[in-house]
Amino acid sequence: MRAIKFCQVAVFLWLLLVIVALAIGTTLLVIDRLPLGDFRGVTLVLAAVLLIYLYAFLVYRLFLLALPLPEGEVVEHSRDELAANVNSLFYLLLFNSLICTHFIPVPLQRLIYLALGARLGTNTYSAGALLDPPLTRIGSNTIIGHEAVVFAHVVEGARLELWPVQIGNTVTIGAKAVVMAGVQIGDNAIVSTGAVVTKNTRIGAGEVWGGIPARKLKSAADAA
């Protein structure tokens, strides 16, 4: 695993300081002036925490506008590495607690993924974890099953790669399945429960895949 460098940590900490300052400032200048009653202290703390996450979404998306995540191999000591590693710090220290939890309702989880940059079609929901939302593109009427994981990064020793995951319309990803970086899944396909779809796999429209590693179990012609 490639180490995150001091300058990359410093950039993240500066962005985090901006986020916290905005949240505290809004809490003191706006929320604190409201008639909050007997639970004033608790309300102010909860408001500050909520504002930290809201401002974190905003600052994170602005960061991605300035430094978009690359696609392909990430060269060490490059601008792309700065973008990739600061992105990782956002998830490790802020967003992971939102993504890898069973306490947030699935419809609200969809809004979080959209706020983090995922492209989700209408009526598409994930009861699993989308670990790289900015590189995750899913069509309409698709469901990601309970505890399934979709991710767009490859870490192999010191090698780091980022490849978008593209999932079509009306696709079913079974519970506890794993979909790795660079995978493309066509419309109406099914990935069975517990399957592991290895990186850069292409699953055709209407196909059924399962197993570890996943392989085609049924073609679109068989399903018809």
Coordinates of N, CA and C in Angstrom, one line a residue:
M1 N 0.8 -1.2 0.0 CA 0.0 0.0 0.0 C 0.9 1.2 0.0
R2 N 0.5 2.2 -0.9 CA 1.3 3.4 -1.0 C 1.0 4.4 0.2
A3 N 2.0 4.9 0.8 CA 1.8 5.8 1.9 C 1.2 7.2 1.5
I4 N 0.3 7.7 2.3 CA -0.2 9.0 2.1 C 0.8 10.1 2.6
K5 N 1.2 11.0 1.7 CA 2.3 11.9 2.0 C 1.8 13.1 2.9
F6 N 2.8 13.7 3.5 CA 2.5 14.8 4.5 C 1.8 15.9 3.8
C7 N 2.2 16.3 2.6 CA 1.5 17.4 1.9 C 0.1 17.1 1.6
Q8 N -0.2 15.8 1.3 CA -1.6 15.4 1.0 C -2.5 15.5 2.3
V9 N -1.9 15.1 3.4 CA -2.5 15.2 4.7 C -2.8 16.7 5.1
A10 N -1.8 17.5 4.8 CA -1.9 18.9 5.1 C -3.1 19.6 4.3
V11 N -3.2 19.2 3.0 CA -4.3 19.7 2.2 C -5.6 19.3 2.8
F12 N -5.7 18.0 3.2 CA -7.0 17.6 3.8 C -7.3 18.3 5.1
L13 N -6.3 18.4 6.0 CA -6.5 19.1 7.3 C -6.9 20.6 7.1
W14 N -6.3 21.2 6.1 CA -6.8 22.6 5.8 C -8.2 22.6 5.3
L15 N -8.6 21.7 4.5 CA -10.1 21.6 4.1 C -10.9 21.3 5.3
L16 N -10.5 20.4 6.1 CA -11.3 20.1 7.3 C -11.4 21.3 8.2
L17 N -10.4 22.1 8.4 CA -10.4 23.3 9.2 C -11.5 24.2 8.6
V18 N -11.5 24.4 7.3 CA -12.5 25.2 6.7 C -13.9 24.7 7.0
I19 N -14.1 23.4 6.9 CA -15.4 22.8 7.2 C -15.9 23.1 8.6
V20 N -15.0 22.8 9.5 CA -15.3 23.0 11.0 C -15.6 24.5 11.3
A21 N -14.8 25.4 10.7 CA -15.0 26.8 10.9 C -16.3 27.2 10.4
L22 N -16.7 26.8 9.2 CA -18.0 27.1 8.6 C -19.1 26.6 9.5
A23 N -19.0 25.4 10.0 CA -20.1 24.8 10.8 C -20.2 25.5 12.1
I24 N -19.1 25.8 12.8 CA -19.2 26.5 14.1 C -19.7 27.9 13.9
G25 N -19.2 28.5 12.8 CA -19.7 29.9 12.5 C -21.2 30.0 12.3
T26 N -21.7 29.0 11.5 CA -23.1 29.0 11.2 C -23.9 28.7 12.5
T27 N -23.4 27.8 13.3 CA -24.1 27.5 14.5 C -24.2 28.7 15.5
L28 N -23.1 29.4 15.6 CA -23.1 30.6 16.5 C -23.8 31.8 16.0
L29 N -23.7 32.0 14.7 CA -24.4 33.2 14.1 C -25.8 33.0 13.7
V30 N -26.2 31.7 13.5 CA -27.6 31.5 13.1 C -28.4 30.7 14.1
I31 N -27.9 29.5 14.4 CA -28.7 28.5 15.2 C -28.8 29.1 16.7
D32 N -27.7 29.6 17.2 CA -27.6 30.1 18.5 C -28.6 31.2 18.8
R33 N -29.1 31.9 17.8 CA -30.0 33.0 18.0 C -31.4 32.6 18.0
L34 N -31.7 31.3 17.8 CA -33.1 30.8 17.8 C -33.5 30.5 19.2
P35 N -34.8 30.5 19.5 CA -35.3 30.1 20.8 C -35.3 28.6 20.9
L36 N -34.3 28.0 21.5 CA -34.1 26.6 21.5 C -34.6 25.9 22.8
G37 N -35.0 26.6 23.8 CA -35.6 26.0 25.0 C -34.6 25.4 25.9
D38 N -35.1 24.4 26.7 CA -34.3 23.8 27.7 C -33.2 22.9 27.2
F39 N -33.3 22.4 25.9 CA -32.3 21.6 25.4 C -31.3 22.3 24.4
R40 N -31.1 23.6 24.8 CA -30.3 24.4 23.9 C -28.9 23.9 23.6
G41 N -28.2 23.4 24.7 CA -26.9 22.9 24.5 C -26.8 21.7 23.6
V42 N -27.7 20.7 23.8 CA -27.8 19.5 23.0 C -28.1 19.9 21.6
T43 N -29.1 20.8 21.4 CA -29.5 21.2 20.0 C -28.3 21.8 19.3
L44 N -27.5 22.7 20.0 CA -26.4 23.3 19.3 C -25.3 22.3 18.9
V45 N -25.1 21.4 19.8 CA -24.1 20.3 19.4 C -24.5 19.5 18.2
L46 N -25.8 19.1 18.2 CA -26.3 18.3 17.1 C -26.3 19.1 15.8
A47 N -26.7 20.4 15.9 CA -26.7 21.2 14.8 C -25.3 21.4 14.2
A48 N -24.3 21.5 15.1 CA -22.9 21.7 14.6 C -22.4 20.4 13.9
V49 N -22.8 19.2 14.4 CA -22.4 18.0 13.8 C -23.0 17.9 12.4
L50 N -24.3 18.1 12.4 CA -25.0 18.1 11.1 C -24.4 19.0 10.1
L51 N -24.1 20.2 10.5 CA -23.5 21.2 9.6 C -22.1 20.8 9.2
I52 N -21.4 20.2 10.0 CA -20.0 19.7 9.6 C -20.2 18.8 8.4
Y53 N -21.2 17.9 8.4 CA -21.3 16.9 7.3 C -21.8 17.6 6.1
L54 N -22.8 18.6 6.3 CA -23.3 19.3 5.1 C -22.2 20.1 4.4
Y55 N -21.4 20.8 5.2 CA -20.3 21.6 4.6 C -19.3 20.7 4.1
A56 N -19.1 19.5 4.7 CA -18.1 18.5 4.2 C -18.5 18.1 2.8
F57 N -19.8 17.8 2.5 CA -20.3 17.5 1.2 C -19.9 18.6 0.2
L58 N -20.2 19.8 0.6 CA -20.0 21.0 -0.3 C -18.5 21.1 -0.6
V59 N -17.6 21.1 0.4 CA -16.2 21.3 0.2 C -15.6 20.2 -0.6
Y60 N -16.1 19.0 -0.3 CA -15.6 17.8 -1.0 C -15.9 17.9 -2.5
R61 N -17.2 18.3 -2.8 CA -17.5 18.4 -4.3 C -16.8 19.5 -4.9
L62 N -16.5 20.6 -4.2 CA -15.7 21.7 -4.8 C -14.3 21.2 -5.0
F63 N -13.8 20.4 -4.1 CA -12.4 19.9 -4.3 C -12.4 19.0 -5.5
L64 N -13.4 18.2 -5.7 CA -13.4 17.3 -6.9 C -13.6 18.1 -8.2
L65 N -14.2 19.3 -8.1 CA -14.3 20.1 -9.3 C -12.9 20.7 -9.7
A66 N -12.1 21.0 -8.6 CA -10.8 21.5 -8.9 C -9.8 20.4 -9.2
L67 N -9.9 19.2 -8.6 CA -9.0 18.1 -8.8 C -9.9 16.9 -9.0
P68 N -10.4 16.6 -10.2 CA -11.2 15.4 -10.5 C -10.4 14.2 -10.2
L69 N -11.1 13.1 -9.8 CA -10.4 11.8 -9.6 C -10.0 11.3 -11.0
P70 N -8.7 10.8 -11.1 CA -8.3 10.3 -12.4 C -8.9 8.9 -12.7
E71 N -8.8 8.5 -13.9 CA -9.1 7.1 -14.3 C -7.9 6.4 -14.8
G72 N -7.5 5.3 -14.3 CA -6.3 4.6 -14.7 C -5.3 4.5 -13.6
E73 N -4.1 4.2 -13.9 CA -3.0 4.1 -12.9 C -2.7 5.5 -12.4
V74 N -2.6 5.6 -11.1 CA -2.2 6.8 -10.4 C -0.7 6.9 -10.2
V75 N -0.1 7.8 -10.8 CA 1.4 7.9 -10.8 C 1.8 8.6 -9.5
E76 N 2.8 8.0 -8.8 CA 3.3 8.6 -7.5 C 3.8 10.0 -7.7
H77 N 3.6 10.8 -6.7 CA 4.1 12.2 -6.6 C 3.4 13.1 -7.7
S78 N 2.3 12.7 -8.2 CA 1.6 13.5 -9.2 C 0.4 14.2 -8.7
R79 N -0.2 15.1 -9.5 CA -1.4 15.8 -9.2 C -2.6 14.8 -9.0
D80 N -2.6 13.7 -9.8 CA -3.6 12.7 -9.6 C -3.5 12.0 -8.3
E81 N -2.3 11.8 -7.8 CA -2.1 11.1 -6.5 C -2.6 12.0 -5.4
L82 N -2.4 13.3 -5.5 CA -3.0 14.3 -4.5 C -4.5 14.1 -4.5
A83 N -5.1 14.1 -5.6 CA -6.6 14.0 -5.7 C -7.0 12.7 -5.1
A84 N -6.4 11.6 -5.5 CA -6.8 10.3 -5.0 C -6.6 10.2 -3.5
N85 N -5.5 10.6 -2.9 CA -5.3 10.4 -1.5 C -6.1 11.4 -0.6
V86 N -6.3 12.6 -1.1 CA -7.2 13.5 -0.3 C -8.6 12.9 -0.3
N87 N -9.0 12.4 -1.5 CA -10.3 11.7 -1.6 C -10.4 10.6 -0.5
S88 N -9.3 9.8 -0.4 CA -9.3 8.7 0.5 C -9.4 9.2 1.9
L89 N -8.7 10.3 2.3 CA -8.8 10.8 3.6 C -10.2 11.3 4.0
F90 N -10.9 11.9 3.0 CA -12.3 12.3 3.2 C -13.1 11.1 3.6
Y91 N -12.9 10.0 2.9 CA -13.7 8.8 3.3 C -13.3 8.1 4.5
L92 N -12.0 8.0 4.8 CA -11.5 7.4 6.0 C -11.9 8.1 7.2
L93 N -11.9 9.4 7.2 CA -12.1 10.2 8.4 C -13.5 10.8 8.5
L94 N -14.2 11.0 7.4 CA -15.5 11.6 7.5 C -16.7 10.7 7.0
F95 N -16.6 10.3 5.7 CA -17.7 9.7 5.0 C -17.9 8.2 5.3
N96 N -16.8 7.5 5.7 CA -17.0 6.1 5.9 C -18.0 5.7 7.0
S97 N -18.2 6.6 8.0 CA -19.2 6.4 9.0 C -20.6 6.5 8.5
L98 N -20.8 7.2 7.4 CA -22.1 7.3 6.7 C -22.4 6.2 5.8
I99 N -21.3 5.7 5.1 CA -21.5 4.7 4.1 C -21.6 3.3 4.7
C100 N -20.7 3.0 5.6 CA -20.6 1.6 6.2 C -21.4 1.6 7.5
T101 N -22.7 1.8 7.4 CA -23.6 1.7 8.5 C -24.9 1.1 8.2
H102 N -25.6 0.5 9.1 CA -26.9 0.0 8.9 C -28.0 0.9 9.6
F103 N -27.6 2.0 10.1 CA -28.5 2.9 10.9 C -29.2 3.9 10.0
I104 N -28.6 4.2 8.8 CA -29.2 5.2 7.9 C -30.2 4.5 7.0
P105 N -31.4 5.0 6.9 CA -32.4 4.4 6.0 C -31.9 4.4 4.6
V106 N -32.2 3.4 3.8 CA -31.8 3.2 2.4 C -32.2 4.5 1.6
P107 N -33.4 5.0 1.6 CA -33.7 6.2 0.8 C -32.8 7.4 1.2
L108 N -32.5 7.5 2.5 CA -31.6 8.6 2.8 C -30.2 8.3 2.4
Q109 N -29.8 7.1 2.4 CA -28.5 6.7 1.9 C -28.3 7.1 0.4
R110 N -29.3 6.9 -0.3 CA -29.3 7.3 -1.7 C -28.9 8.8 -1.9
L111 N -29.5 9.6 -1.0 CA -29.3 11.1 -1.1 C -27.8 11.3 -0.7
I112 N -27.3 10.6 0.2 CA -25.9 10.8 0.6 C -24.9 10.4 -0.6
Y113 N -25.2 9.3 -1.3 CA -24.4 8.9 -2.4 C -24.5 10.0 -3.5
L114 N -25.7 10.5 -3.7 CA -25.8 11.5 -4.8 C -25.0 12.8 -4.3
A115 N -25.0 13.1 -3.1 CA -24.3 14.3 -2.6 C -22.8 14.1 -2.7
L116 N -22.3 12.8 -2.7 CA -20.9 12.5 -2.8 C -20.5 12.3 -4.2
G117 N -21.4 12.4 -5.2 CA -21.0 12.4 -6.6 C -21.4 11.2 -7.4
A118 N -22.1 10.2 -6.8 CA -22.5 9.0 -7.5 C -23.6 9.4 -8.5
R119 N -23.6 8.7 -9.6 CA -24.6 8.9 -10.6 C -25.6 7.8 -10.5
L120 N -26.8 8.0 -10.0 CA -27.8 7.0 -9.8 C -29.0 7.4 -10.5
G121 N -29.6 6.4 -11.3 CA -30.8 6.6 -12.0 C -32.0 6.6 -11.1
T122 N -33.2 6.9 -11.6 CA -34.4 6.9 -10.8 C -34.7 5.5 -10.3
N123 N -35.2 5.5 -9.0 CA -35.6 4.3 -8.4 C -34.5 3.3 -8.2
T124 N -33.2 3.8 -8.1 CA -32.1 2.9 -7.8 C -31.6 3.2 -6.4
Y125 N -31.4 2.0 -5.6 CA -31.1 2.1 -4.2 C -30.0 1.1 -3.9
S126 N -29.2 1.4 -2.9 CA -28.2 0.5 -2.4 C -28.4 0.3 -0.9
A127 N -28.5 -1.0 -0.6 CA -28.5 -1.4 0.8 C -27.1 -1.9 1.2
G128 N -26.2 -1.8 0.3 CA -24.8 -2.2 0.5 C -24.0 -0.9 0.6
A129 N -22.7 -1.0 0.2 CA -21.8 0.1 0.3 C -21.2 0.4 -1.1
L130 N -21.3 1.7 -1.5 CA -20.7 2.2 -2.7 C -19.4 3.0 -2.2
L131 N -18.3 2.4 -2.3 CA -17.1 2.9 -1.6 C -16.5 4.1 -2.4
D132 N -16.8 4.2 -3.7 CA -16.2 5.3 -4.5 C -17.3 6.0 -5.3
P133 N -18.2 6.7 -4.6 CA -19.3 7.3 -5.3 C -19.0 8.1 -6.6
P134 N -17.9 9.0 -6.6 CA -17.7 9.7 -7.8 C -17.4 8.9 -9.1
L135 N -17.0 7.7 -8.9 CA -16.6 6.8 -10.0 C -17.6 5.6 -10.1
T136 N -18.8 5.8 -9.6 CA -19.9 4.8 -9.6 C -21.0 5.4 -10.4
R137 N -21.4 4.6 -11.5 CA -22.5 5.1 -12.4 C -23.5 3.9 -12.6
I138 N -24.7 4.2 -12.1 CA -25.7 3.1 -12.1 C -27.0 3.7 -12.7
G139 N -27.6 2.8 -13.5 CA -28.8 3.2 -14.2 C -30.0 3.2 -13.3
S140 N -31.2 3.2 -13.9 CA -32.5 3.2 -13.2 C -33.0 1.8 -12.8
N141 N -33.8 1.8 -11.7 CA -34.5 0.6 -11.3 C -33.5 -0.5 -10.9
T142 N -32.4 -0.2 -10.4 CA -31.3 -1.1 -10.0 C -31.2 -1.2 -8.5
I143 N -31.0 -2.4 -7.9 CA -30.9 -2.6 -6.5 C -29.5 -3.2 -6.2
I144 N -28.8 -2.7 -5.2 CA -27.6 -3.2 -4.6 C -28.0 -3.9 -3.3
G145 N -27.8 -5.2 -3.2 CA -28.4 -5.9 -2.0 C -27.6 -5.6 -0.7
H146 N -28.2 -6.2 0.3 CA -27.7 -6.0 1.7 C -26.3 -6.4 1.8
E147 N -25.4 -5.5 2.3 CA -24.0 -5.8 2.6 C -23.2 -6.1 1.3
A148 N -23.7 -5.8 0.1 CA -22.9 -5.9 -1.1 C -22.0 -4.7 -1.1
V149 N -20.8 -4.8 -1.8 CA -19.8 -3.8 -1.9 C -19.5 -3.5 -3.3
V150 N -19.5 -2.2 -3.7 CA -19.1 -1.8 -5.0 C -17.9 -0.8 -4.9
F151 N -16.8 -1.1 -5.5 CA -15.7 -0.1 -5.3 C -14.9 0.0 -6.6
A152 N -14.3 1.2 -6.8 CA -13.6 1.6 -8.1 C -12.1 1.7 -7.9
H153 N -11.6 1.3 -6.8 CA -10.1 1.5 -6.6 C -9.4 0.1 -6.6
V154 N -8.2 0.1 -7.0 CA -7.4 -1.1 -7.0 C -6.1 -0.8 -6.3
V155 N -5.8 -1.5 -5.2 CA -4.6 -1.4 -4.4 C -3.9 -2.7 -4.5
E156 N -2.7 -2.7 -5.2 CA -1.9 -4.0 -5.3 C -0.5 -3.6 -5.0
G157 N -0.1 -3.8 -3.7 CA 1.2 -3.3 -3.3 C 1.3 -1.8 -3.3
A158 N 2.3 -1.3 -4.0 CA 2.4 0.2 -4.2 C 1.6 0.7 -5.4
R159 N 1.0 -0.2 -6.1 CA 0.2 0.2 -7.3 C -1.2 0.6 -6.9
L160 N -1.6 1.8 -7.4 CA -2.9 2.3 -7.2 C -3.6 2.7 -8.5
E161 N -4.8 2.1 -8.7 CA -5.5 2.4 -9.9 C -6.9 2.8 -9.6
L162 N -7.6 3.6 -10.4 CA -9.0 4.0 -10.3 C -9.7 3.7 -11.6
W163 N -10.7 2.9 -11.6 CA -11.5 2.6 -12.8 C -13.0 2.7 -12.4
P164 N -13.7 3.4 -13.2 CA -15.2 3.6 -12.9 C -15.9 2.3 -13.0
V165 N -17.0 2.1 -12.2 CA -17.9 1.0 -12.3 C -19.1 1.5 -12.9
Q166 N -19.6 0.7 -14.0 CA -20.8 1.1 -14.7 C -21.8 0.0 -14.6
I167 N -22.9 0.3 -14.1 CA -24.0 -0.7 -13.9 C -25.3 -0.2 -14.6
G168 N -25.9 -1.0 -15.4 CA -27.0 -0.6 -16.2 C -28.4 -0.5 -15.5
N169 N -29.4 -0.5 -16.3 CA -30.8 -0.4 -15.8 C -31.3 -1.8 -15.3
T170 N -32.2 -1.8 -14.3 CA -32.9 -3.0 -13.8 C -31.9 -4.1 -13.6
V171 N -30.8 -3.8 -12.9 CA -29.8 -4.8 -12.5 C -30.0 -5.1 -11.1
T172 N -29.8 -6.4 -10.7 CA -29.8 -6.9 -9.4 C -28.5 -7.3 -8.9
I173 N -27.9 -6.7 -7.9 CA -26.7 -7.1 -7.3 C -27.1 -7.8 -5.9
G174 N -26.8 -9.1 -5.8 CA -27.3 -9.8 -4.6 C -26.6 -9.4 -3.4
A175 N -27.2 -9.8 -2.2 CA -26.6 -9.5 -0.9 C -25.2 -10.1 -0.8
K176 N -24.3 -9.3 -0.2 CA -22.9 -9.7 0.1 C -22.1 -9.9 -1.2
A177 N -22.6 -9.5 -2.3 CA -21.7 -9.6 -3.5 C -20.7 -8.5 -3.5
V178 N -19.6 -8.7 -4.3 CA -18.5 -7.8 -4.4 C -18.3 -7.4 -5.9
V179 N -18.4 -6.2 -6.2 CA -18.2 -5.7 -7.6 C -17.0 -4.8 -7.6
M180 N -15.9 -5.2 -8.3 CA -14.6 -4.5 -8.2 C -14.5 -3.5 -9.3
A181 N -13.4 -2.8 -9.3 CA -13.1 -1.6 -10.2 C -13.1 -2.0 -11.6
G182 N -13.7 -1.1 -12.4 CA -13.7 -1.3 -13.9 C -14.7 -2.3 -14.4
V183 N -15.6 -2.8 -13.6 CA -16.6 -3.7 -14.0 C -17.7 -3.0 -14.7
Q184 N -18.2 -3.6 -15.8 CA -19.3 -3.1 -16.6 C -20.4 -4.1 -16.6
I185 N -21.6 -3.7 -16.2 CA -22.8 -4.7 -16.1 C -23.9 -4.1 -17.0
G186 N -24.4 -5.0 -17.9 CA -25.4 -4.5 -18.8 C -26.8 -4.6 -18.2
D187 N -27.8 -4.0 -18.9 CA -29.2 -3.9 -18.4 C -29.7 -5.3 -18.1
N188 N -30.5 -5.4 -17.1 CA -31.3 -6.6 -16.7 C -30.4 -7.8 -16.3
A189 N -29.2 -7.5 -16.0 CA -28.3 -8.6 -15.5 C -28.5 -8.8 -14.0
I190 N -28.0 -10.0 -13.6 CA -28.1 -10.4 -12.2 C -26.8 -10.9 -11.7
V191 N -26.3 -10.4 -10.6 CA -25.1 -10.9 -9.9 C -25.6 -11.6 -8.6
S192 N -25.4 -12.9 -8.5 CA -25.9 -13.7 -7.5 C -25.4 -13.3 -6.1
T193 N -26.1 -13.7 -5.1 CA -25.7 -13.5 -3.7 C -24.3 -14.0 -3.4
G194 N -23.4 -13.2 -2.8 CA -22.1 -13.6 -2.4 C -21.1 -13.7 -3.6
A195 N -21.4 -13.4 -4.8 CA -20.5 -13.5 -5.9 C -19.4 -12.4 -5.8
V196 N -18.3 -12.7 -6.4 CA -17.2 -11.7 -6.4 C -16.8 -11.5 -7.9
V197 N -17.2 -10.3 -8.4 CA -17.0 -9.9 -9.8 C -15.6 -9.2 -9.8
T198 N -14.6 -9.9 -10.4 CA -13.3 -9.3 -10.4 C -13.1 -8.1 -11.3
K199 N -12.1 -7.4 -11.1 CA -11.9 -6.1 -11.8 C -11.9 -6.3 -13.3
N200 N -12.5 -5.2 -14.0 CA -12.6 -5.1 -15.4 C -13.4 -6.2 -16.1
T201 N -14.2 -6.9 -15.3 CA -15.1 -7.9 -15.9 C -16.3 -7.2 -16.7
R202 N -16.7 -7.8 -17.8 CA -17.8 -7.3 -18.6 C -19.0 -8.3 -18.5
I203 N -20.1 -7.9 -18.0 CA -21.3 -8.7 -17.9 C -22.3 -8.2 -18.8
G204 N -22.7 -9.0 -19.8 CA -23.6 -8.6 -20.8 C -25.1 -8.4 -20.3
A205 N -25.9 -7.8 -21.1 CA -27.3 -7.5 -20.8 C -28.0 -8.9 -20.6
G206 N -28.8 -9.0 -19.5 CA -29.6 -10.1 -19.3 C -28.9 -11.3 -18.7
E207 N -27.6 -11.3 -18.5 CA -26.8 -12.4 -18.1 C -26.9 -12.6 -16.6
V208 N -26.7 -13.8 -16.1 CA -26.7 -14.1 -14.7 C -25.3 -14.6 -14.3
W209 N -24.7 -14.0 -13.3 CA -23.3 -14.4 -12.9 C -23.3 -14.7 -11.5
G210 N -22.5 -15.7 -11.1 CA -22.3 -16.0 -9.7 C -21.0 -16.8 -9.4
G211 N -20.7 -17.0 -8.2 CA -19.5 -17.7 -7.8 C -18.4 -16.8 -7.4
I212 N -17.3 -17.5 -7.0 CA -16.0 -16.8 -6.6 C -14.8 -17.4 -7.3
P213 N -14.2 -16.8 -8.3 CA -14.7 -15.5 -8.9 C -15.9 -15.7 -9.7
A214 N -16.7 -14.7 -9.9 CA -17.9 -14.8 -10.6 C -17.7 -15.3 -12.1
R215 N -18.6 -16.1 -12.6 CA -18.6 -16.5 -14.0 C -20.0 -16.6 -14.4
K216 N -20.2 -16.6 -15.7 CA -21.5 -16.6 -16.3 C -22.3 -17.9 -16.0
L217 N -23.4 -17.8 -15.5 CA -24.3 -19.0 -15.2 C -25.4 -19.1 -16.2
K218 N -25.8 -18.0 -16.7 CA -26.9 -18.0 -17.7 C -26.8 -16.8 -18.6
S219 N -26.9 -17.1 -19.9 CA -26.9 -16.0 -20.9 C -28.3 -15.4 -21.1
A220 N -28.3 -14.3 -21.8 CA -29.6 -13.6 -22.1 C -30.5 -14.6 -22.9
A221 N -29.9 -15.4 -23.8 CA -30.7 -16.3 -24.6 C -31.3 -17.4 -23.8
D222 N -30.5 -17.9 -22.8 CA -31.0 -18.9 -21.9 C -32.2 -18.4 -21.0
A223 N -32.0 -17.2 -20.6 CA -33.1 -16.6 -19.7 C -34.4 -16.4 -20.5
A224 N -34.2 -16.1 -21.8 CA -35.4 -15.9 -22.7 C -36.1 -17.3 -22.9

